[in-house]
Amino acid sequence: MSGGVHMVLAAALLASFPAMVQASDPALRAEGFVSSDSDGNDVQRASLGWDFSRRDIEHWWGMRVEHARYSGDGWSHEEERVFLRAAGGEGGWRWMGEAGSNGDDLLGSASVYSTDKRRKEFFLERDVLETRQGVERGLVHSFAGAAIDLPLSERWTATGLVGLQDFGGDNLRRHLRANLIYAVAPEQGISLQLRLRQFNDSDPNEADYFAPGRYRQALGVVSMRRFFGDGYQLRATAGYGRQDFTGLGSQPSRLLELDFQTPKTGGHFLRATAGYSDAPGNNASQGAGYRYRYVRVEGVWEF
């Protein structure tokens, strides 16, 4: 998308807001994401946004501009995107979403969720398919589903998710996920988890994204979340288990993640996450021996 089209689209999106809405408590947002895998695929996304009005962490509206680059062995693709984004809700329900475009396709995400102990969420995500054929053919994948948290006792919690994912072709992927969580030492933020997931493809191998037909994973996970200072948070997660998919038998599966967050109650907020997994993602070209690494950073500064 050219710079001229980029500016025209941004102006059109801004003009869609009612003129009577006045900016108050604005905030600047900066976000970055990088990932690489053992297949030679790389993703870089960087965005800068502006909240025209920001009441708190759950109530705001604004826009953001993003530059995205996808690359692999012998190919690369770059594009600019513009999004309108907002969050709100009252009572026991909240919502959050963004809608935008890269000049060719409608992209974005939306989530509606409850704030009670039995948290319910309904979500929709739509983005480009980050593979060579995906960007060359203009494929967009959409993921819709619902999730729930079920407190079973003071220390036991279960979560579940069901979803459907479309890849812009004939394949429709059905997702099932379930977690069982036990708080071993609540005062220390230590928990043990059993994470189960499975998906099934209706039309395997229709393009160059990972679609084996059936994929299953079971992980035993240890997680530790510690608070220190005036609301700073550090979380470390490690998991080990097994995975298998059509065409390949059972093999080891590992997960590592570190997450750091500053307090959300002040005039600024910073979050940084780094992780490793050997579970094949959409942009994997093969499943055996796969490795994936990523870093995500988000910052918000209120004025």
Short mmCIF file of C-alpha atoms in Angstrom, two decimals, residues 12-262:
data_model
loop_
_atom_site.label_atom_id
_atom_site.label_comp_id
_atom_site.label_asym_id
_atom_site.label_seq_id
_atom_site.Cartn_x
_atom_site.Cartn_y
_atom_site.Cartn_z
CA ALA A 12 -11.20 8.25 6.32
CA LEU A 13 -11.07 6.13 9.46
CA LEU A 14 -10.66 9.17 11.70
CA ALA A 15 -13.51 10.96 9.96
CA SER A 16 -15.83 8.09 10.83
CA PHE A 17 -15.86 9.11 14.52
CA PRO A 18 -18.56 11.56 15.56
CA ALA A 19 -17.30 15.12 15.55
CA MET A 20 -18.74 15.82 18.98
CA VAL A 21 -16.33 13.37 20.66
CA GLN A 22 -13.58 15.43 22.24
CA ALA A 23 -10.16 14.09 23.12
CA SER A 24 -9.44 13.77 26.83
CA ASP A 25 -6.76 11.94 28.81
CA PRO A 26 -4.92 10.87 25.64
CA ALA A 27 -2.23 8.21 25.58
CA LEU A 28 0.57 7.13 23.27
CA ARG A 29 1.00 3.42 22.48
CA ALA A 30 3.99 1.59 21.05
CA GLU A 31 3.99 -2.12 20.24
CA GLY A 32 6.54 -4.46 18.71
CA PHE A 33 6.66 -8.15 17.85
CA VAL A 34 9.40 -10.32 16.31
CA SER A 35 9.48 -14.08 15.75
CA SER A 36 11.59 -16.64 13.93
CA ASP A 37 11.38 -20.38 13.45
CA SER A 38 13.49 -23.33 12.35
CA ASP A 39 11.95 -23.24 8.85
CA GLY A 40 13.63 -19.87 8.20
CA ASN A 41 10.45 -17.80 8.56
CA ASP A 42 10.63 -14.39 10.23
CA VAL A 43 7.92 -11.93 11.27
CA GLN A 44 8.43 -8.32 12.39
CA ARG A 45 5.60 -5.98 13.33
CA ALA A 46 5.92 -2.48 14.79
CA SER A 47 3.08 -0.08 15.50
CA LEU A 48 2.50 3.37 16.95
CA GLY A 49 -0.92 4.35 18.24
CA TRP A 50 -2.75 7.21 19.86
CA ASP A 51 -5.64 6.90 22.31
CA PHE A 52 -7.75 10.02 21.84
CA SER A 53 -9.58 9.26 25.08
CA ARG A 54 -8.47 6.92 27.88
CA ARG A 55 -10.43 6.60 31.12
CA ASP A 56 -8.60 3.52 32.42
CA ILE A 57 -7.12 0.22 31.25
CA GLU A 58 -10.58 -1.04 30.16
CA HIS A 59 -12.08 2.12 28.62
CA TRP A 60 -10.40 3.90 25.71
CA TRP A 61 -10.59 4.56 21.97
CA GLY A 62 -8.02 5.55 19.37
CA MET A 63 -6.08 4.38 16.34
CA ARG A 64 -2.75 2.81 15.42
CA VAL A 65 -0.51 2.50 12.37
CA GLU A 66 1.50 -0.68 11.87
CA HIS A 67 4.34 -1.81 9.62
CA ALA A 68 4.56 -5.57 9.09
CA ARG A 69 7.25 -7.63 7.38
CA TYR A 70 7.12 -11.37 6.65
CA SER A 71 10.05 -13.24 5.14
CA GLY A 72 11.47 -16.69 4.53
CA ASP A 73 14.02 -18.46 2.38
CA GLY A 74 13.93 -16.63 -0.96
CA TRP A 75 10.93 -14.36 -0.30
CA SER A 76 9.75 -11.36 1.72
CA HIS A 77 6.69 -9.15 1.94
CA GLU A 78 6.06 -5.80 3.62
CA GLU A 79 2.84 -3.87 4.21
CA GLU A 80 1.35 -1.01 6.21
CA ARG A 81 -1.89 -1.23 8.14
CA VAL A 82 -4.18 1.30 9.84
CA PHE A 83 -6.58 0.35 12.64
CA LEU A 84 -9.29 1.97 14.70
CA ARG A 85 -9.44 0.45 18.19
CA ALA A 86 -11.56 0.78 21.31
CA ALA A 87 -12.47 -0.87 24.60
CA GLY A 88 -15.37 -0.35 26.98
CA GLY A 89 -18.31 -1.91 28.75
CA GLU A 90 -20.10 -1.52 32.06
CA GLY A 91 -21.53 -3.82 34.70
CA GLY A 92 -20.37 -7.41 34.42
CA TRP A 93 -19.28 -7.34 30.77
CA ARG A 94 -16.42 -5.71 28.86
CA TRP A 95 -15.50 -5.54 25.19
CA MET A 96 -12.39 -4.72 23.19
CA GLY A 97 -11.64 -4.66 19.48
CA GLU A 98 -9.95 -3.11 16.49
CA ALA A 99 -10.80 -2.94 12.79
CA GLY A 100 -8.52 -1.87 9.97
CA SER A 101 -6.95 -2.75 6.66
CA ASN A 102 -3.68 -3.28 4.83
CA GLY A 103 -5.21 -1.66 1.75
CA ASP A 104 -6.60 -4.94 0.42
CA ASP A 105 -8.34 -6.83 3.22
CA LEU A 106 -10.38 -6.16 6.33
CA LEU A 107 -8.29 -7.11 9.37
CA GLY A 108 -8.77 -6.90 13.11
CA SER A 109 -10.04 -8.60 16.24
CA ALA A 110 -12.91 -8.39 18.72
CA SER A 111 -13.58 -9.81 22.18
CA VAL A 112 -16.58 -9.69 24.53
CA TYR A 113 -16.02 -11.10 28.03
CA SER A 114 -17.53 -11.21 31.49
CA THR A 115 -15.74 -10.04 34.64
CA ASP A 116 -17.15 -12.59 37.11
CA LYS A 117 -15.26 -15.60 38.48
CA ARG A 118 -16.72 -17.79 35.73
CA ARG A 119 -15.25 -15.66 32.98
CA LYS A 120 -16.88 -16.15 29.57
CA GLU A 121 -15.34 -14.82 26.37
CA PHE A 122 -16.44 -14.69 22.74
CA PHE A 123 -13.77 -13.68 20.26
CA LEU A 124 -13.03 -13.13 16.57
CA GLU A 125 -9.61 -12.62 14.93
CA ARG A 126 -8.79 -11.90 11.29
CA ASP A 127 -5.28 -11.48 9.85
CA VAL A 128 -3.17 -12.28 6.80
CA LEU A 129 -1.72 -15.77 6.48
CA GLU A 130 2.00 -15.30 7.22
CA THR A 131 3.40 -17.72 4.63
CA ARG A 132 4.79 -17.29 1.11
CA GLN A 133 1.65 -18.54 -0.60
CA GLY A 134 -0.46 -16.67 1.92
CA VAL A 135 0.93 -13.25 1.00
CA GLU A 136 1.25 -14.04 -2.72
CA ARG A 137 -2.36 -15.22 -2.98
CA GLY A 138 -3.74 -12.69 -0.51
CA LEU A 139 -5.05 -15.32 1.90
CA VAL A 140 -6.64 -14.18 5.15
CA HIS A 141 -7.40 -16.50 8.06
CA SER A 142 -10.28 -15.95 10.49
CA PHE A 143 -10.56 -17.53 13.94
CA ALA A 144 -13.80 -17.39 15.96
CA GLY A 145 -14.57 -19.09 19.22
CA ALA A 146 -15.61 -19.04 22.85
CA ALA A 147 -13.77 -19.70 26.12
CA ILE A 148 -14.72 -20.15 29.76
CA ASP A 149 -12.99 -20.24 33.16
CA LEU A 150 -14.50 -22.60 35.75
CA PRO A 151 -13.33 -22.26 39.39
CA LEU A 152 -13.72 -25.71 40.95
CA SER A 153 -12.47 -24.90 44.46
CA GLU A 154 -10.08 -22.53 46.19
CA ARG A 155 -7.11 -24.16 44.47
CA TRP A 156 -8.54 -25.93 41.39
CA THR A 157 -9.57 -24.18 38.17
CA ALA A 158 -10.52 -25.52 34.75
CA THR A 159 -10.65 -23.62 31.46
CA GLY A 160 -11.97 -24.58 28.05
CA LEU A 161 -12.02 -23.23 24.50
CA VAL A 162 -13.80 -24.19 21.28
CA GLY A 163 -13.15 -22.48 17.97
CA LEU A 164 -13.36 -22.58 14.18
CA GLN A 165 -10.62 -21.28 11.90
CA ASP A 166 -10.93 -20.57 8.18
CA PHE A 167 -7.84 -20.06 5.98
CA GLY A 168 -9.40 -18.41 2.95
CA GLY A 169 -9.76 -21.70 1.07
CA ASP A 170 -11.62 -24.95 1.64
CA ASN A 171 -10.00 -25.95 4.94
CA LEU A 172 -12.02 -25.42 8.11
CA ARG A 173 -10.09 -26.17 11.31
CA ARG A 174 -11.89 -27.19 14.51
CA HIS A 175 -10.11 -26.32 17.78
CA LEU A 176 -10.56 -27.82 21.24
CA ARG A 177 -8.48 -26.78 24.26
CA ALA A 178 -8.73 -27.54 27.99
CA ASN A 179 -6.58 -26.65 30.99
CA LEU A 180 -6.67 -27.99 34.54
CA ILE A 181 -4.86 -25.74 37.04
CA TYR A 182 -3.89 -26.45 40.65
CA ALA A 183 -2.51 -23.68 42.87
CA VAL A 184 0.27 -25.51 44.72
CA ALA A 185 1.45 -22.48 46.69
CA PRO A 186 -0.95 -19.55 46.18
CA GLU A 187 1.09 -17.24 48.41
CA GLN A 188 4.11 -17.85 46.18
CA GLY A 189 2.13 -17.73 42.92
CA ILE A 190 3.12 -21.30 41.97
CA SER A 191 0.72 -23.52 40.04
CA LEU A 192 0.77 -26.87 38.24
CA GLN A 193 -1.20 -27.18 35.01
CA LEU A 194 -2.30 -29.81 32.54
CA ARG A 195 -2.81 -28.29 29.09
CA LEU A 196 -4.56 -30.26 26.37
CA ARG A 197 -5.23 -29.12 22.81
CA GLN A 198 -6.35 -30.66 19.54
CA PHE A 199 -7.32 -29.43 16.11
CA ASN A 200 -8.66 -31.18 13.02
CA ASP A 201 -8.42 -29.95 9.42
CA SER A 202 -11.27 -30.62 7.00
CA ASP A 203 -8.95 -30.22 3.98
CA PRO A 204 -5.31 -30.95 4.97
CA ASN A 205 -2.34 -29.55 3.04
CA GLU A 206 -4.36 -27.15 0.86
CA ALA A 207 -1.55 -24.53 0.88
CA ASP A 208 1.90 -24.06 2.45
CA TYR A 209 0.74 -23.55 6.05
CA PHE A 210 0.91 -26.33 8.64
CA ALA A 211 -2.27 -28.40 8.22
CA PRO A 212 -1.56 -32.08 8.93
CA GLY A 213 -5.17 -33.17 9.35
CA ARG A 214 -5.12 -33.89 13.08
CA TYR A 215 -2.86 -32.42 15.76
CA ARG A 216 -2.83 -33.28 19.48
CA GLN A 217 -0.73 -31.96 22.36
CA ALA A 218 -0.59 -32.64 26.11
CA LEU A 219 1.69 -30.56 28.36
CA GLY A 220 2.51 -30.62 32.04
CA VAL A 221 3.25 -27.01 33.03
CA VAL A 222 4.79 -25.25 36.02
CA SER A 223 4.03 -21.55 36.35
CA MET A 224 5.26 -19.01 38.90
CA ARG A 225 3.87 -15.49 39.17
CA ARG A 226 5.53 -13.08 41.62
CA PHE A 227 4.57 -9.52 42.55
CA PHE A 228 7.16 -7.12 43.85
CA GLY A 229 7.62 -3.42 44.44
CA ASP A 230 4.44 -1.41 43.92
CA GLY A 231 2.53 -3.78 41.63
CA TYR A 232 5.28 -5.05 39.32
CA GLN A 233 4.70 -8.56 38.06
CA LEU A 234 6.99 -11.33 36.78
CA ARG A 235 5.71 -14.64 35.44
CA ALA A 236 7.74 -17.66 34.35
CA THR A 237 6.21 -20.73 32.66
CA ALA A 238 7.81 -24.01 31.63
CA GLY A 239 6.09 -27.01 30.10
CA TYR A 240 6.99 -30.46 28.83
CA GLY A 241 4.84 -33.16 27.24
CA ARG A 242 4.03 -34.96 24.01
CA GLN A 243 2.55 -34.03 20.65
CA ASP A 244 1.52 -36.01 17.61
CA PHE A 245 -0.09 -35.31 14.26
CA THR A 246 -1.08 -37.12 11.10
CA GLY A 247 1.96 -38.57 9.37
CA LEU A 248 4.21 -38.51 12.43
CA GLY A 249 4.04 -40.40 15.71
CA SER A 250 4.41 -39.11 19.24
CA GLN A 251 7.33 -36.77 19.93
CA PRO A 252 8.43 -34.41 22.74
CA SER A 253 6.84 -30.98 23.14
CA ARG A 254 8.28 -28.10 25.16
CA LEU A 255 7.22 -24.60 26.17
CA LEU A 256 9.08 -21.72 27.86
CA GLU A 257 7.79 -18.19 28.52
CA LEU A 258 8.83 -15.13 30.54
CA ASP A 259 6.49 -12.18 31.06
CA PHE A 260 7.11 -8.87 32.83
CA GLN A 261 4.50 -6.19 33.56
CA THR A 262 4.59 -2.84 35.33
#
